C-alpha cells in the first residue's frame, strides 16, 4: 500500500527532492531499506530553486566575505568536537555522531563541513586513473579520499540525513592547471554545494576548503581554508562558474566571457583584508613601456612583487589603504607579474601571493633602469611613519633634481639616530663617500638631509635608523630614488666630520669638502657650548663668535688639508678636530 512518486527533470533545473523524511511522531531518520515500516512517510518541503531573495548584488559591496553573519569564535567548541569524531562504518552513523553537539541548522552544516575538510583528502591517483576512483559517499567515507565530485556528493548526503536542504552543483572553476585568460569549453570540471539556511541559499566548496595539491599534481596537503565556507556569491564567482547561472546567486549574473577575462583573486587576497585590484583584467599591456597596478585594502598591509621572478624593474609605494606599483619590463614580450602581501603586524610572517597578472610589453623604456640597490617599497609611507619619520617634505618615491642638489626633511620621533647613504650602479663611491655626499642638519625635532650628487644618473638614498638608547646597529627603514639628467653635474662631497661634531651643529659655509687653492675662504659655523674655534691651514686662523655663529676667513695657500678645531672649555690646553676639508691641488 505504499505510494511511490518518481520525477524526471532536465539536468539544469533544481529537482524537487525531499527535504526531510519524517516518521510521524518518532525520531527523524532516513529509512533503511531493510524492512522499515514505511506507512508513516510523508512528503515535506520540496527543494526550492534559487529566486529573488537568494540573490546578492554584483559586483561585491565589500561588506563581508560570507553570505550570512557568522561568528567563528562561537564555532570553536563545535569545530574541535567535529574534528575528533571518528566514525567510518556508515554515513548515517557519522552524521548522528556529529549532530550530538549541533543545535541549529547552521551548526549542523558547520559540523559536517569541518569534518569533511579535515578527514577527506584529494585523491591525486584517482584523478589520473578514473578506474581507481569511486565517488559514492560510503566509498569516500571509508577510503578517506576522493575528487571534488565525491566531496560534494558526501556533503549533499550528510546534509540530507541531517535534514538540511543541499544541492550538488557543477561548473567551471579556476583551480589547478588554470592559465590566466584561458577560455572554458566542454564539460564542467568541478563540483561544489549549495545549502539552504535561514530561508536563503548559500555556497560552499569543501574540496577547496580541505587543502591544496602541489604544482605537479602528485601530492595533496591538508590546509584548511575558511574562505570557502558560505562564501559571499560575488566573491565565489571569482573562481566558480556554475552550469546553471541561477546558482551564481547574483544579480546581475556574470557571463562566461566576463568570468574568463576577470582577474583571479585567490582566497589569500580576501583573507588578508584586500578589497579590490586595478586593472581588473588578467592581462595588462604596457603604455610607453610602463604598466601600473594598484590594490585597495581595509588596513595597513605590507606588499612585495616579482616581475619575471625579480623586483628590480618597478617602483612600489605603500599607501595607507593599499599600494601602487609601476613596472617597466626591460624586455618586450609576456612577463608574469606576481603581487605578494602580509599583514603589517606579522613582522616575521611570510608573504602570500595574492594576485597574478601577465604583462604584455610592446616597447621598453630604457630610461627607467633602476639601480640594483633600490629596495621595494620606495618612498615614505605609513610604515616609515611608524618608525618615527613624520611629515616628509617629499611624499613621492622619486625626487628629480636638475642641478644635482636636493634636500629632504622630516619631523623625527623621539630618541632616533639617523644614518643615510647614497648608492648608484655606475659610480665607485666608497662606503665613506656614500655618506659624505649627504649632510644631516638637525633643528629641534626636524632633520634635513642635504644631498649633493657626484654626477648625473639614478641614485638610491637609503635611510637607516636606531634608537639613541640602543647600542646596537642601525636598521634599514626605507629609500628614495633620486634622478638627475644634467651631465654637467659634479658636486664634491661635504667636509668630513669627526665624533666631536655634535648633531645640532651646522655648517653654513663652506659646504663643499673641497676648497680652492691659494684663496681666502669664508667660514661660518653654528656651534654652541665651546670656548674657541680655530681653522688650521698652513697657519691657524681663529674664528670669532657673534650671535651664535663662529665666523672668519682662512687662506688655503701651501696646504693640502684644512681642519676646524675647537677648544671645549677655556681651561683645556688641547683642541679637538671637528671637521676636515681637502684643498684642490695647484
XYZ file of C-alpha atoms in Angstrom:
586
model
C 0.000 0.000 0.000
C 2.985 2.371 -0.364
C 2.783 5.093 -2.980
C 5.980 5.967 -4.800
C 6.427 9.106 -6.882
C 9.200 9.332 -9.452
C 10.035 12.693 -11.010
C 12.260 13.257 -14.037
C 13.783 16.697 -14.586
C 16.124 18.338 -17.086
C 19.715 18.375 -15.861
C 19.905 22.116 -15.212
C 16.781 22.650 -13.128
C 16.543 22.116 -9.395
C 14.836 18.781 -8.671
C 12.073 18.859 -6.077
C 13.772 16.441 -3.735
C 12.594 15.524 -0.280
C 13.886 17.835 2.376
C 13.170 15.502 5.255
C 11.551 12.168 5.643
C 9.653 12.076 8.877
C 8.167 9.176 10.841
C 5.064 10.752 12.294
C 5.898 11.238 15.969
C 9.020 9.081 16.024
C 12.653 10.160 15.739
C 13.560 11.600 12.347
C 15.952 9.469 10.359
C 16.321 8.140 6.899
C 14.549 4.831 6.360
C 16.856 1.954 5.804
C 15.572 -0.335 3.091
C 15.662 -3.404 5.326
C 12.033 -3.849 6.288
C 11.424 -0.482 7.979
C 7.690 0.168 8.251
C 7.085 2.874 5.666
C 3.480 3.764 6.454
C 4.313 6.954 8.251
C 6.127 8.505 5.261
C 5.060 11.962 4.304
C 6.445 14.400 1.810
C 7.847 17.551 3.404
C 9.074 20.847 1.996
C 10.496 20.405 -1.509
C 13.830 21.909 -2.642
C 13.226 25.455 -3.735
C 15.142 26.675 -6.798
C 17.025 29.934 -6.165
C 14.889 33.060 -6.501
C 14.881 36.793 -5.787
C 15.546 36.645 -2.067
C 18.658 34.479 -2.545
C 20.406 36.985 -4.786
C 23.319 39.215 -3.800
C 24.395 42.348 -5.643
C 27.301 42.061 -8.073
C 29.990 43.428 -8.039
C 30.867 42.767 -4.382
C 29.804 45.520 -1.977
C 32.948 44.982 0.177
C 30.769 44.261 3.209
C 31.521 40.728 4.264
C 33.405 37.696 2.990
C 30.419 35.484 3.825
C 26.825 35.367 2.635
C 25.404 35.400 6.181
C 26.660 36.662 9.539
C 28.938 34.008 11.043
C 30.794 34.321 14.356
C 33.747 31.956 14.046
C 34.564 32.208 17.757
C 31.182 30.694 18.584
C 32.137 27.684 16.480
C 35.390 26.955 18.321
C 33.966 24.222 20.563
C 31.868 22.673 17.808
C 34.817 22.707 15.390
C 37.079 20.989 17.915
C 34.393 18.376 18.575
C 33.755 17.700 14.868
C 37.471 17.143 14.191
C 37.618 14.399 16.840
C 34.611 12.391 15.602
C 35.901 9.147 14.146
C 33.123 7.091 12.554
C 33.800 5.266 9.306
C 31.243 2.427 9.151
C 28.277 4.381 7.732
C 27.374 7.887 6.650
C 24.249 7.796 8.867
C 26.290 6.896 11.977
C 28.805 9.648 11.196
C 26.081 12.286 10.878
C 24.414 11.069 14.071
C 27.710 11.449 15.954
C 28.392 14.926 14.515
C 24.929 16.264 15.339
C 25.282 15.496 19.066
C 26.840 18.935 19.557
C 24.910 20.838 16.854
C 21.561 22.505 17.561
C 20.840 24.956 14.738
C 20.893 24.195 11.007
C 23.950 26.439 10.694
C 25.769 24.405 13.368
C 24.828 21.130 11.638
C 26.231 22.387 8.324
C 29.341 23.655 10.111
C 29.997 20.291 11.804
C 29.625 18.403 8.501
C 31.837 20.943 6.728
C 34.591 20.784 9.356
C 34.598 17.001 9.393
C 34.867 16.645 5.606
C 37.554 19.371 5.270
C 39.771 17.636 7.832
C 39.169 13.968 7.016
C 38.810 13.604 3.231
C 41.923 14.106 1.155
C 42.050 14.847 -2.548
C 42.699 11.645 -4.500
C 45.528 12.585 -6.872
C 45.918 8.954 -8.021
C 42.185 8.550 -8.734
C 42.163 11.860 -10.562
C 44.706 10.495 -13.061
C 43.272 6.966 -13.196
C 39.474 7.037 -13.013
C 39.240 3.204 -12.702
C 40.762 3.581 -9.228
C 38.059 6.047 -8.225
C 34.626 5.920 -6.628
C 32.598 8.996 -5.755
C 29.905 7.069 -3.830
C 29.512 8.707 -0.397
C 30.133 5.442 1.509
C 33.324 4.753 -0.523
C 34.533 8.311 0.008
C 33.925 7.915 3.743
C 35.678 4.564 4.010
C 38.715 5.305 1.827
C 39.024 8.853 3.202
C 39.735 10.266 -0.236
C 38.050 11.402 -3.417
C 37.909 14.151 -6.041
C 35.527 17.161 -5.989
C 32.597 15.030 -7.159
C 32.990 12.793 -4.106
C 33.411 15.681 -1.641
C 30.244 17.360 -2.952
C 28.294 14.074 -3.044
C 29.228 13.168 0.536
C 28.372 16.697 1.688
C 24.975 16.502 -0.021
C 24.143 13.127 1.518
C 25.257 14.116 5.020
C 23.121 17.284 4.863
C 20.130 15.351 3.637
C 20.477 12.916 6.587
C 20.733 15.910 8.919
C 17.524 17.346 7.426
C 19.247 20.254 5.658
C 18.393 21.086 2.040
C 21.565 20.801 -0.007
C 22.366 20.757 -3.723
C 25.414 19.419 -5.521
C 26.397 21.948 -8.192
C 28.817 21.596 -11.064
C 30.529 24.038 -13.389
C 33.847 25.536 -14.440
C 36.494 26.528 -11.917
C 39.767 28.429 -11.881
C 41.568 25.783 -9.879
C 44.569 23.537 -10.516
C 46.009 23.960 -14.028
C 44.133 27.202 -14.726
C 46.035 29.547 -17.044
C 45.309 33.259 -16.895
C 42.953 34.451 -19.592
C 42.058 30.914 -20.773
C 38.615 30.056 -22.194
C 36.303 27.309 -20.879
C 34.545 24.843 -23.181
C 33.076 21.348 -22.936
C 32.054 19.560 -19.744
C 32.220 21.102 -16.305
C 35.416 20.440 -14.368
C 34.444 20.951 -10.724
C 31.675 20.287 -8.189
C 30.579 22.129 -5.036
C 27.449 22.624 -2.908
C 24.645 25.000 -2.073
C 22.945 24.742 1.342
C 19.661 26.245 2.468
C 19.959 28.153 5.754
C 17.782 30.854 7.302
C 15.482 30.950 4.282
C 18.261 31.544 1.725
C 20.671 29.521 -0.403
C 24.407 29.719 0.400
C 27.503 28.390 -1.379
C 30.474 26.356 -0.151
C 33.289 24.239 -1.590
C 34.627 21.537 0.762
C 37.230 20.332 -1.791
C 38.968 23.711 -1.732
C 38.268 24.096 1.982
C 40.324 20.986 2.759
C 43.716 21.844 1.271
C 45.745 22.000 -1.917
C 47.646 19.874 -4.418
C 51.227 20.690 -5.440
C 52.212 22.037 -8.865
C 52.939 18.588 -10.274
C 49.523 17.325 -9.080
C 51.119 14.370 -7.279
C 50.743 15.339 -3.629
C 47.830 16.696 -1.584
C 48.390 18.688 1.609
C 45.647 19.281 4.184
C 45.487 23.067 4.655
C 42.129 24.225 5.979
C 40.694 27.274 4.195
C 37.852 29.115 5.956
C 37.229 31.264 2.876
C 35.178 28.617 1.050
C 32.588 28.197 3.842
C 29.425 30.191 2.961
C 31.471 32.435 0.662
C 29.771 35.628 -0.495
C 28.448 34.789 -4.014
C 30.034 37.913 -5.536
C 33.421 36.502 -4.394
C 32.623 32.842 -5.125
C 32.008 33.740 -8.810
C 35.638 34.805 -8.960
C 36.656 31.161 -9.454
C 33.373 29.116 -9.637
C 31.090 29.357 -12.686
C 28.026 27.059 -12.297
C 26.443 25.285 -15.303
C 23.132 26.835 -14.326
C 23.588 30.599 -13.931
C 20.745 30.778 -11.352
C 23.162 29.149 -8.920
C 25.528 32.121 -9.113
C 23.013 33.664 -6.649
C 23.905 37.032 -8.181
C 22.063 39.988 -9.573
C 23.048 40.672 -12.327
C 24.591 37.316 -13.266
C 28.102 37.145 -14.697
C 28.596 35.949 -18.292
C 31.086 33.206 -19.129
C 33.069 35.755 -21.155
C 33.403 38.024 -18.085
C 34.285 35.034 -15.914
C 37.080 34.172 -18.369
C 38.554 37.665 -18.553
C 38.074 38.688 -14.904
C 41.118 38.851 -12.679
C 41.516 35.764 -10.470
C 41.742 36.798 -6.808
C 42.692 33.782 -4.737
C 41.389 33.328 -1.209
C 44.543 34.902 0.326
C 43.544 38.150 -1.367
C 40.312 38.429 0.608
C 41.502 36.751 3.809
C 44.223 39.440 4.129
C 41.558 42.161 4.014
C 42.284 43.259 0.448
C 39.273 44.733 -1.319
C 39.936 45.494 -4.967
C 42.741 45.466 -7.507
C 43.113 47.550 -10.678
C 43.207 46.727 -13.508
C 40.509 44.063 -13.207
C 41.667 42.046 -16.222
C 44.364 39.386 -16.066
C 46.417 40.723 -18.987
C 47.944 44.235 -18.880
C 49.516 45.900 -21.916
C 52.295 48.392 -21.287
C 51.861 52.016 -22.376
C 55.223 53.587 -23.328
C 56.974 50.749 -21.530
C 55.050 51.065 -18.266
C 52.263 49.002 -16.639
C 50.504 50.026 -13.411
C 48.681 48.045 -10.742
C 47.013 49.253 -7.549
C 45.406 47.444 -4.630
C 42.956 48.787 -2.039
C 42.708 47.197 1.376
C 40.997 47.678 4.736
C 44.069 48.129 6.908
C 47.803 48.707 6.675
C 49.325 45.831 4.685
C 52.872 45.111 3.502
C 53.396 44.236 -0.171
C 56.162 42.983 -2.450
C 56.139 41.943 -6.104
C 58.027 39.845 -8.628
C 58.147 40.573 -12.350
C 59.621 37.507 -14.059
C 60.970 36.462 -10.668
C 62.691 39.733 -9.692
C 61.622 43.055 -8.137
C 64.253 45.156 -9.934
C 62.119 46.682 -12.664
C 59.470 48.547 -10.751
C 58.514 51.174 -8.210
C 56.146 50.079 -5.475
C 54.770 52.571 -2.963
C 52.728 51.721 0.135
C 49.564 53.730 0.748
C 47.563 53.898 3.970
C 44.900 51.695 2.382
C 46.795 49.741 -0.242
C 49.676 50.087 -2.634
C 50.571 51.365 -6.081
C 53.032 49.699 -8.426
C 54.538 50.818 -11.741
C 56.594 48.211 -13.599
C 58.934 48.852 -16.528
C 59.860 45.500 -18.151
C 63.324 45.699 -19.743
C 62.447 43.185 -22.485
C 59.488 43.004 -24.874
C 57.107 40.036 -24.720
C 54.999 38.404 -21.972
C 56.044 38.698 -18.330
C 54.453 37.115 -15.266
C 53.762 39.684 -12.534
C 53.021 38.406 -9.021
C 51.950 40.535 -6.075
C 52.522 39.293 -2.506
C 51.107 40.634 0.762
C 51.168 40.109 4.508
C 49.505 41.873 7.448
C 51.558 44.751 8.868
C 51.596 43.131 12.315
C 53.274 39.955 11.040
C 56.828 41.298 11.050
C 58.219 37.777 10.707
C 55.308 36.305 8.746
C 55.523 35.008 5.211
C 54.315 36.952 2.198
C 51.404 35.216 0.413
C 50.807 35.533 -3.311
C 47.544 37.475 -3.721
C 47.490 38.427 -7.427
C 48.943 37.292 -10.723
C 48.952 39.234 -13.976
C 50.505 38.779 -17.386
C 52.227 41.960 -18.583
C 52.445 42.242 -22.385
C 55.319 44.598 -23.137
C 55.453 46.166 -26.599
C 58.266 48.683 -26.086
C 60.969 49.115 -23.462
C 61.628 52.366 -21.559
C 65.414 52.233 -21.140
C 65.462 55.424 -19.076
C 63.630 53.551 -16.325
C 66.500 51.255 -15.399
C 66.658 51.326 -11.637
C 69.825 50.980 -9.561
C 70.378 47.462 -8.166
C 70.391 48.850 -4.632
C 66.836 50.174 -4.900
C 64.712 48.359 -2.344
C 60.922 47.867 -2.564
C 58.719 49.574 -1.475
C 60.127 53.005 -2.380
C 59.436 56.316 -0.658
C 57.830 57.188 2.682
C 54.588 55.541 3.888
C 52.576 54.597 6.977
C 55.387 52.106 7.652
C 58.106 54.780 7.822
C 55.791 56.888 9.988
C 55.625 54.012 12.462
C 59.436 54.040 12.530
C 59.386 57.718 13.549
C 59.799 59.573 10.208
C 56.897 62.029 10.158
C 55.771 64.779 7.751
C 58.167 64.052 4.871
C 58.921 67.014 2.592
C 58.826 64.553 -0.355
C 55.859 62.176 -0.113
C 56.612 60.719 -3.578
C 59.133 57.903 -4.111
C 61.138 59.711 -6.829
C 62.999 63.006 -6.394
C 64.072 64.759 -9.615
C 66.873 67.308 -9.413
C 68.194 69.429 -12.244
C 71.291 70.915 -10.592
C 72.255 67.750 -8.713
C 71.226 69.104 -5.310
C 68.182 68.353 -3.182
C 67.126 68.451 0.408
C 64.714 66.124 2.227
C 63.239 66.966 5.623
C 61.304 65.026 8.264
C 59.994 65.551 11.728
C 61.647 62.820 13.800
C 60.021 60.812 16.568
C 61.765 60.813 19.955
C 65.111 59.149 20.553
C 66.107 58.423 16.925
C 69.556 58.458 15.342
C 69.625 58.579 11.550
C 72.185 57.325 9.069
C 71.855 57.954 5.315
C 73.886 56.812 2.322
C 73.852 57.272 -1.440
C 74.136 54.383 -3.915
C 74.442 54.215 -7.684
C 75.267 51.459 -10.211
C 77.844 53.444 -12.146
C 79.869 55.217 -9.510
C 82.724 53.855 -7.476
C 81.746 55.589 -4.240
C 83.477 54.107 -1.210
C 81.441 53.360 1.907
C 82.692 56.595 3.437
C 81.953 58.750 0.357
C 78.403 57.354 0.118
C 77.725 59.117 3.404
C 79.786 62.227 2.687
C 77.542 63.297 -0.200
C 74.757 63.719 2.373
C 74.799 66.233 5.188
C 72.487 65.951 8.188
C 71.192 69.132 9.756
C 69.145 68.928 12.965
C 66.910 71.750 14.200
C 64.889 70.682 17.227
C 62.975 67.566 16.172
C 63.437 68.360 12.464
C 66.097 66.682 10.366
C 67.214 67.905 6.964
C 69.248 65.694 4.626
C 71.146 67.875 2.140
C 72.278 65.862 -0.881
C 74.915 66.859 -3.467
C 75.239 64.291 -6.268
C 78.751 63.424 -7.527
C 77.459 63.057 -11.143
C 74.284 62.657 -13.216
C 72.288 59.428 -13.144
C 69.929 57.448 -10.900
C 70.792 57.227 -7.200
C 69.272 55.472 -4.205
C 69.075 57.446 -0.974
C 68.978 54.803 1.784
C 67.837 55.821 5.230
C 68.672 53.828 8.374
C 67.765 54.497 11.994
C 68.239 53.269 15.525
C 67.135 54.304 18.980
C 69.682 56.616 20.596
C 69.413 54.498 23.724
C 70.264 51.345 21.702
C 73.913 50.418 21.476
C 73.182 48.117 18.503
C 73.286 48.531 14.740
C 71.213 50.783 12.527
C 68.135 49.198 10.877
C 67.270 49.899 7.256
C 63.977 51.868 7.124
C 63.328 52.985 3.521
C 64.762 54.547 0.400
C 64.133 57.184 -2.274
C 65.088 57.168 -5.940
C 66.892 60.389 -6.918
C 67.275 61.123 -10.631
C 69.419 63.751 -12.345
C 69.776 64.015 -16.136
C 72.130 67.016 -16.202
C 75.540 65.665 -17.274
C 77.315 68.882 -16.138
C 76.632 67.971 -12.507
C 79.724 67.185 -10.437
C 79.403 68.097 -6.782
C 82.254 67.382 -4.381
C 81.462 65.633 -1.077
C 80.700 67.561 2.120
C 83.561 68.017 4.609
C 84.409 65.040 6.789
C 83.145 65.355 10.357
C 84.581 63.741 13.489
C 82.921 62.421 16.623
C 83.163 65.781 18.423
C 80.944 67.357 15.745
C 77.630 67.393 17.596
C 74.299 66.507 15.963
C 72.835 70.022 16.086
C 75.948 71.891 14.895
C 75.548 73.300 11.399
C 77.858 74.356 8.557
C 76.628 77.440 6.689
C 79.830 77.838 4.659
C 81.873 76.403 3.056
C 79.589 73.427 2.267
C 81.983 71.878 -0.215
C 84.532 69.463 1.263
C 86.987 70.548 -1.481
C 88.375 74.081 -1.087
C 90.030 76.111 -3.892
C 93.843 76.522 -3.619
C 95.516 79.842 -2.777
C 92.293 81.584 -1.826
C 90.761 83.310 1.140
C 87.807 81.174 2.201
C 84.980 82.474 4.356
C 83.879 80.210 7.267
C 80.547 80.431 9.075
C 79.625 77.648 11.531
C 76.818 77.311 14.054
C 78.159 75.677 17.230
C 77.331 76.057 20.904
C 78.939 75.247 24.240
C 82.563 75.770 23.182
C 85.240 78.305 24.121
C 87.352 78.774 20.966
C 87.364 77.732 17.305
C 90.473 77.553 15.088
C 90.796 76.843 11.365
C 94.169 75.147 10.842
C 95.635 75.539 7.340
C 99.327 76.451 6.682
C 98.660 78.916 9.503
C 95.989 78.914 12.241
C 93.031 81.285 11.850
C 90.800 81.858 14.881
C 87.069 82.367 14.268
C 85.121 84.923 16.273
C 81.707 84.381 17.780
C 78.734 86.624 17.074
C 75.019 85.845 17.576
C 75.561 82.076 17.904
C 77.777 81.756 14.777
C 81.543 81.368 14.559
C 82.880 83.337 11.589
C 86.203 84.194 9.968
C 88.494 83.718 6.982
C 91.320 81.313 6.262
C 93.851 81.245 3.457
C 94.440 77.904 1.709
C 97.916 78.620 0.297
C 100.591 75.993 0.850
C 98.419 73.228 2.330
C 96.544 70.100 1.162
C 94.111 69.861 4.109
C 92.256 72.268 6.349
C 90.965 71.310 9.801
C 88.394 73.010 12.025
C 89.323 72.559 15.687
C 87.562 73.508 18.904
C 88.558 74.254 22.482
C 85.772 72.737 24.529
C 86.452 74.957 27.534
C 88.869 77.733 28.311
C 90.841 75.675 30.877
C 91.764 72.957 28.334
C 95.046 73.361 26.567
C 94.199 70.938 23.697
C 91.978 71.319 20.660
C 89.660 68.604 19.230
C 89.230 68.120 15.467
C 85.606 68.513 14.335
C 85.837 68.966 10.505
C 88.318 68.225 7.743
C 88.400 69.825 4.249
C 90.597 68.862 1.280
C 92.283 71.570 -0.832
C 92.387 71.344 -4.643
C 95.849 70.569 -5.993
C 97.697 73.521 -7.581
